Amino acid sequence: MKILHTSDWHLGRIFNQQSLLDDQAYILQEIIQQAVNHQVSAVIVAGDIYDRALPPADAVALLDRTLNTLIGEHNIPVIMISGNHDGAQRLGFGSSLLKHSGLHLFTSFDQLLEPVILSEAEGSDLVIWGIPYCDPEHVNQYYKVKTTDHQSAQEHVTQLLHEHIARHYPHSATHVVISHSFIAGASVSDSERSLSIGGAECVSADLFKDFHYTALGHLHQAQHRSYSHVRYSGSPLKYSFSEVNHNKGVSIVSFHADQSCNIEHVPLEPKRNVRIIEGELADLLAQGKKDPNNHDYVQVKLTNKEALLDPMASLREVYPNILDLVKVRNNEGSTNSERSRAQLARSEMDIINDFYHAMNNEHLTDEQRQILQNVLTELNNTDTERSSKRA
Ligand SMILES: [Mn+2]
């Protein structure tokens, strides 16, 4: 039996003021096509269906069309959980009725112990458990416990599942769990919203190792951590410039009779790619005229030293979907962040001198340097912890 695992659709997302709905409609068509081609028994969406708790109406309409095609036309059940971006209650509207037509929504702990069971003529049942997005507060409120971080909250929930499985399910069944969480040590991107402010948001992959497959959502890069069967499918589209090198796609998971599984990452081809291009304005304009993919969403890094008159307008003529423009001083092609790291490595006196020069257009005198040096020495002596960090 096969399932298609995807997550983090973020329908309705705006990327640097550009609505991505058209790109999302395009990529969902590809996901539907992959589900049909691979003859999967279900499609799993591991949270962050929408980009916000109150999604725009056209994002709701897009989800409606997608589900209708998958379930109504192709007879493929869809199993979704809420993510940290979703409004769980709204997303869960009608879930009790909809499960009879093949749409399974896990948005509240009321449904935790009611898995979706997929049966085949031959082979064991595939039992799919959905954990709605949960932070410690939700878990504490619902189960009247006192968990303090994401690890202990998820532990409480997975423990409940394991106990329930041990009591009610024969050993021959294959168990899949869906969770929207941050596995410790996994790679992050700029388009994920932190799960907790200042708190511990990570959970250990060990919590999920005893399920036969864990379909994870939240991190936007396809990856696994610690166990190959505890896996993020990643988002189907690049939602930030930090993701330009990601290979976006879906996971097709095939289950064998011995409860092991095979995982295939199937890449998706977006309508418009997300790219970063760097160079002098004149070169980029010439290159853009010949670029067959000039409709991609691009971030332009300009290396010109001289001031330019409205480079955005001229770039937009060749790259109509330019979303961002940054200027980099071409110190052997170094980027802003590389430069700021180099700046941080300089001495305090040099940094102060730079600032003084920028403000007054002259350098510090020897006398001023001496006074500043005395102040800096005094500061370093009174704060031993700070000075040891600098060393
Ligand atoms: Mn997400």
XYZ file of C-alpha atoms and ligand atoms in Angstrom:
392
model
C 0.000 0.000 0.000
C 1.230 3.523 -0.824
C 0.553 6.952 0.595
C 1.529 10.414 -0.579
C 2.961 12.606 2.181
C 3.043 16.382 1.759
C 2.860 19.334 4.168
C 3.052 23.087 4.590
C 0.910 24.162 1.643
C 0.483 27.604 3.243
C -2.427 28.433 0.923
C -2.914 32.182 0.647
C 0.716 32.990 1.349
C 2.051 36.374 0.307
C 5.771 36.423 -0.535
C 7.215 39.968 -0.494
C 3.777 41.394 -1.403
C 3.257 38.847 -4.190
C 0.283 36.486 -3.850
C 1.373 32.913 -4.582
C -2.141 31.562 -5.104
C -1.642 30.993 -8.821
C 1.600 29.070 -8.132
C -0.120 27.094 -5.388
C -3.016 26.118 -7.681
C -0.427 24.936 -10.240
C 1.599 22.867 -7.759
C -1.549 21.290 -6.243
C -2.445 20.053 -9.725
C 0.953 18.346 -9.834
C 0.402 16.804 -6.406
C -2.968 15.449 -7.568
C -1.269 14.054 -10.683
C 1.409 12.328 -8.579
C -1.236 10.832 -6.277
C -3.093 9.455 -9.288
C 0.038 8.198 -11.092
C 1.346 6.386 -8.019
C -2.110 4.991 -7.219
C -1.802 5.960 -3.568
C -4.398 4.860 -1.018
C -4.389 8.257 0.744
C -2.881 11.729 0.674
C -1.516 13.008 3.990
C -1.063 16.753 4.589
C 0.943 17.281 7.795
C -0.305 20.730 8.788
C -0.036 24.397 7.756
C -2.735 23.882 5.164
C -3.375 27.613 5.172
C -0.879 30.379 5.817
C -3.070 32.058 8.436
C -5.815 31.293 10.887
C -8.189 33.450 8.807
C -7.298 32.527 5.221
C -8.384 34.672 2.261
C -11.560 33.468 0.494
C -9.730 32.469 -2.702
C -7.364 30.226 -0.665
C -10.408 28.482 0.843
C -11.863 28.064 -2.654
C -8.566 26.558 -3.893
C -8.524 24.004 -1.065
C -12.158 23.191 -1.767
C -11.424 22.536 -5.466
C -8.327 20.462 -4.646
C -10.140 18.228 -2.158
C -13.051 17.815 -4.500
C -10.744 16.630 -7.298
C -8.765 14.243 -5.077
C -11.658 12.760 -3.140
C -14.658 13.369 -5.406
C -13.108 12.645 -8.809
C -10.241 10.284 -8.005
C -11.630 8.620 -4.895
C -8.401 9.185 -2.917
C -9.012 9.917 0.796
C -7.226 12.948 2.267
C -5.964 13.065 5.852
C -4.957 16.446 7.260
C -3.843 17.788 10.628
C -3.736 21.414 11.750
C -0.354 23.188 11.856
C 0.823 26.200 13.831
C -0.350 28.554 11.056
C -3.863 27.093 10.875
C -6.862 28.085 12.927
C -7.600 24.554 14.148
C -11.261 25.142 15.007
C -12.140 26.723 11.692
C -10.154 24.152 9.703
C -11.980 21.403 11.583
C -15.447 22.603 10.578
C -17.626 19.658 9.554
C -14.963 17.054 10.345
C -17.416 14.514 11.848
C -19.551 14.604 8.708
C -16.728 14.911 6.214
C -14.871 11.797 7.349
C -17.673 9.733 5.843
C -16.870 11.190 2.447
C -13.107 10.644 2.689
C -11.842 13.896 4.202
C -10.249 13.228 7.604
C -9.408 16.347 9.604
C -7.463 16.028 12.865
C -7.782 19.416 14.501
C -8.685 18.543 18.104
C -7.653 15.935 20.684
C -11.249 14.646 20.614
C -10.204 12.701 17.490
C -6.773 11.538 18.716
C -7.808 7.942 19.341
C -9.926 7.634 16.194
C -7.440 6.655 13.473
C -8.096 6.292 9.765
C -7.826 2.615 8.832
C -6.937 1.681 5.265
C -7.462 -1.982 4.449
C -6.257 -4.037 1.539
C -7.489 -7.412 0.324
C -4.030 -8.828 1.006
C -1.627 -7.513 3.606
C -2.127 -5.840 6.947
C -4.175 -2.752 7.764
C -2.567 0.670 7.603
C -3.620 2.569 10.729
C -3.097 6.344 10.476
C -3.068 8.519 13.602
C -3.308 12.309 13.384
C -1.919 14.557 16.114
C -3.370 18.056 15.746
C -0.777 20.805 16.213
C -0.239 21.019 19.939
C 1.771 23.250 22.193
C 2.160 22.618 25.932
C -0.742 24.950 26.759
C -3.234 22.987 24.596
C -2.080 19.680 26.046
C -2.291 20.972 29.620
C -5.747 22.385 29.083
C -7.176 19.300 27.398
C -5.554 16.558 29.487
C -5.310 18.452 32.815
C -1.553 17.913 33.047
C 1.379 20.272 33.611
C 3.778 19.890 30.713
C 6.291 22.721 30.385
C 7.751 22.390 26.903
C 7.053 20.870 23.501
C 9.044 17.739 24.312
C 6.988 16.867 27.394
C 3.697 17.834 25.665
C 4.389 15.603 22.637
C 5.617 12.864 24.942
C 2.293 12.902 26.761
C 0.368 12.551 23.501
C 2.575 9.889 21.875
C 2.495 7.902 25.123
C -1.323 7.896 24.972
C -1.153 6.611 21.407
C 1.319 3.842 22.272
C -0.789 2.662 25.213
C -3.930 2.685 23.092
C -2.215 0.766 20.272
C -0.853 -1.848 22.692
C -4.367 -2.467 24.073
C -6.428 -2.404 20.901
C -4.367 -3.375 17.868
C -2.912 -6.681 16.718
C 0.803 -6.747 16.015
C 0.261 -7.217 12.308
C -1.078 -3.696 11.765
C 1.194 -0.965 10.346
C 1.021 2.338 12.223
C 1.568 5.777 10.721
C 1.469 8.971 12.782
C 1.144 12.542 11.513
C 2.660 15.393 13.534
C 3.447 19.076 13.064
C 6.542 19.611 15.172
C 10.185 20.648 15.215
C 12.553 17.682 15.511
C 15.762 18.664 17.311
C 18.720 19.114 14.984
C 16.727 19.402 11.740
C 17.417 22.218 9.221
C 15.307 25.354 9.273
C 14.353 27.963 6.632
C 13.283 31.621 6.848
C 9.616 30.904 6.074
C 8.827 28.879 9.212
C 7.314 30.630 12.189
C 8.890 29.720 15.515
C 6.674 27.463 17.654
C 7.504 29.147 20.918
C 8.895 32.508 21.898
C 12.009 32.049 23.942
C 10.968 28.542 24.991
C 12.104 25.116 23.977
C 10.310 24.197 20.757
C 12.277 21.086 19.791
C 11.235 17.495 20.343
C 13.311 14.339 20.075
C 12.917 12.048 17.039
C 12.889 9.176 19.555
C 9.248 10.002 20.363
C 8.273 8.720 16.929
C 10.741 5.903 16.264
C 8.322 3.116 17.252
C 5.710 4.080 14.665
C 6.312 2.468 11.294
C 6.278 5.851 9.581
C 5.981 9.426 10.867
C 4.695 12.047 8.423
C 6.057 15.343 9.716
C 5.169 18.929 8.894
C 6.545 22.315 9.996
C 10.056 22.420 8.501
C 10.002 23.379 4.838
C 12.971 21.342 3.641
C 12.453 17.639 2.875
C 14.627 15.759 5.366
C 14.804 13.167 8.080
C 16.624 13.256 11.369
C 17.961 10.216 13.275
C 15.546 7.758 11.635
C 14.772 7.546 7.916
C 11.128 6.720 8.701
C 10.657 9.909 10.778
C 10.435 12.345 7.920
C 9.555 15.819 6.679
C 8.170 15.914 3.133
C 8.927 19.658 3.032
C 6.705 22.327 1.497
C 5.787 21.942 -2.195
C 7.043 25.466 -3.016
C 9.946 27.697 -1.985
C 8.477 30.233 0.419
C 11.627 32.296 1.089
C 14.955 33.079 -0.565
C 16.652 30.870 2.026
C 15.077 27.920 0.162
C 16.543 28.548 -3.318
C 18.604 25.364 -3.147
C 15.827 23.110 -1.837
C 14.572 20.266 -3.998
C 10.829 20.624 -3.408
C 8.543 17.663 -3.830
C 6.356 15.075 -2.131
C 7.167 11.783 -0.416
C 5.687 8.585 -1.807
C 5.802 5.967 0.941
C 5.277 2.280 0.050
C 4.555 -0.124 2.899
C 5.621 -3.761 2.798
C 4.081 -6.810 4.455
C 6.811 -6.812 7.139
C 5.752 -3.248 8.180
C 8.899 -1.659 6.760
C 8.567 1.089 4.172
C 10.268 2.540 1.134
C 10.386 6.311 0.766
C 10.733 8.065 -2.564
C 11.137 11.843 -2.846
C 9.304 12.859 -6.019
C 10.318 16.367 -7.173
C 7.704 18.922 -8.276
C 8.210 21.487 -11.046
C 6.841 24.909 -10.039
C 5.246 27.356 -12.466
C 7.832 29.956 -11.408
C 11.040 29.108 -9.590
C 12.540 31.200 -6.771
C 16.113 32.290 -7.512
C 18.874 34.685 -6.475
C 20.910 36.404 -9.190
C 23.967 38.563 -8.572
C 26.003 40.942 -10.708
C 26.333 44.425 -12.217
C 23.088 46.032 -13.394
C 24.069 46.191 -17.084
C 25.085 42.510 -17.117
C 21.891 41.426 -15.386
C 19.731 43.421 -17.814
C 21.485 41.831 -20.806
C 21.224 38.365 -19.265
C 17.552 38.878 -18.386
C 16.627 39.588 -22.011
C 17.875 36.121 -22.986
C 16.698 34.313 -19.850
C 13.974 31.799 -20.809
C 12.880 31.709 -17.148
C 12.690 35.465 -16.658
C 9.237 35.074 -15.043
C 10.784 33.394 -11.994
C 10.599 35.092 -8.601
C 14.045 36.595 -8.216
C 16.071 38.352 -5.601
C 18.683 40.542 -7.286
C 22.007 41.259 -5.615
C 23.550 44.281 -7.304
C 27.320 44.640 -7.134
C 27.577 48.148 -8.673
C 29.673 50.542 -6.595
C 28.165 53.718 -8.066
C 24.724 55.116 -7.272
C 22.014 53.934 -9.694
C 18.799 55.648 -10.714
C 15.833 53.370 -9.908
C 17.445 50.003 -10.779
C 14.246 48.226 -9.656
C 12.270 49.751 -12.546
C 14.777 48.706 -15.219
C 15.183 45.222 -13.707
C 11.422 44.772 -13.627
C 11.311 45.238 -17.395
C 13.353 42.051 -17.884
C 12.452 40.236 -14.658
C 8.757 41.141 -14.189
C 8.479 39.119 -10.961
C 11.504 40.543 -9.167
C 10.627 40.439 -5.457
C 13.695 41.850 -3.782
C 16.719 44.005 -4.551
C 19.786 44.196 -2.341
C 23.056 45.985 -2.902
C 26.294 44.145 -2.217
C 29.653 45.840 -2.322
C 31.731 43.526 -4.433
C 34.527 42.553 -2.024
C 35.385 39.463 -4.072
C 31.669 38.769 -4.362
C 31.058 38.773 -0.617
C 27.478 39.089 0.573
C 26.041 41.392 3.191
C 26.145 38.791 5.906
C 29.712 37.792 5.104
C 30.696 41.444 5.310
C 28.967 41.994 8.604
C 30.693 38.917 10.020
C 34.031 40.374 8.887
C 33.091 43.669 10.520
C 32.257 41.966 13.808
C 35.705 40.408 13.875
C 37.327 43.867 13.900
C 38.447 45.631 17.036
C 36.118 47.918 18.957
C 38.398 50.867 18.276
C 38.162 50.274 14.491
C 34.376 50.060 14.667
C 34.129 53.275 16.676
C 36.506 54.968 14.256
C 34.328 53.868 11.306
C 31.244 55.268 12.982
C 33.025 58.529 13.848
C 34.219 58.847 10.268
C 30.751 58.195 8.881
C 29.271 60.876 11.157
C 31.985 63.551 10.962
C 33.938 62.705 7.842
C 37.223 62.697 9.791
C 39.177 60.083 11.734
C 39.717 59.919 15.505
C 42.707 61.934 16.760
C 45.412 60.248 18.859
C 44.098 62.036 21.941
C 40.529 60.815 21.322
C 41.827 57.311 20.749
C 43.673 57.410 24.082
C 40.540 58.500 25.983
C 38.431 55.816 24.299
C 41.072 53.190 24.953
C 40.972 53.996 28.678
C 37.170 53.654 28.716
C 37.290 50.348 26.818
C 39.943 48.924 29.128
C 37.910 49.906 32.164
C 34.764 48.302 30.692
C 36.616 45.087 29.923
C 38.059 44.894 33.419
C 34.722 45.389 35.158
C 32.990 42.768 33.031
C 35.124 39.662 32.982
C 32.411 37.525 31.417
C 32.081 39.841 28.432
C 35.824 40.017 27.903
C 36.188 36.248 28.028
C 33.475 35.943 25.331
C 35.387 38.377 23.142
C 38.535 36.348 23.556
Mn 4.910 25.718 7.838
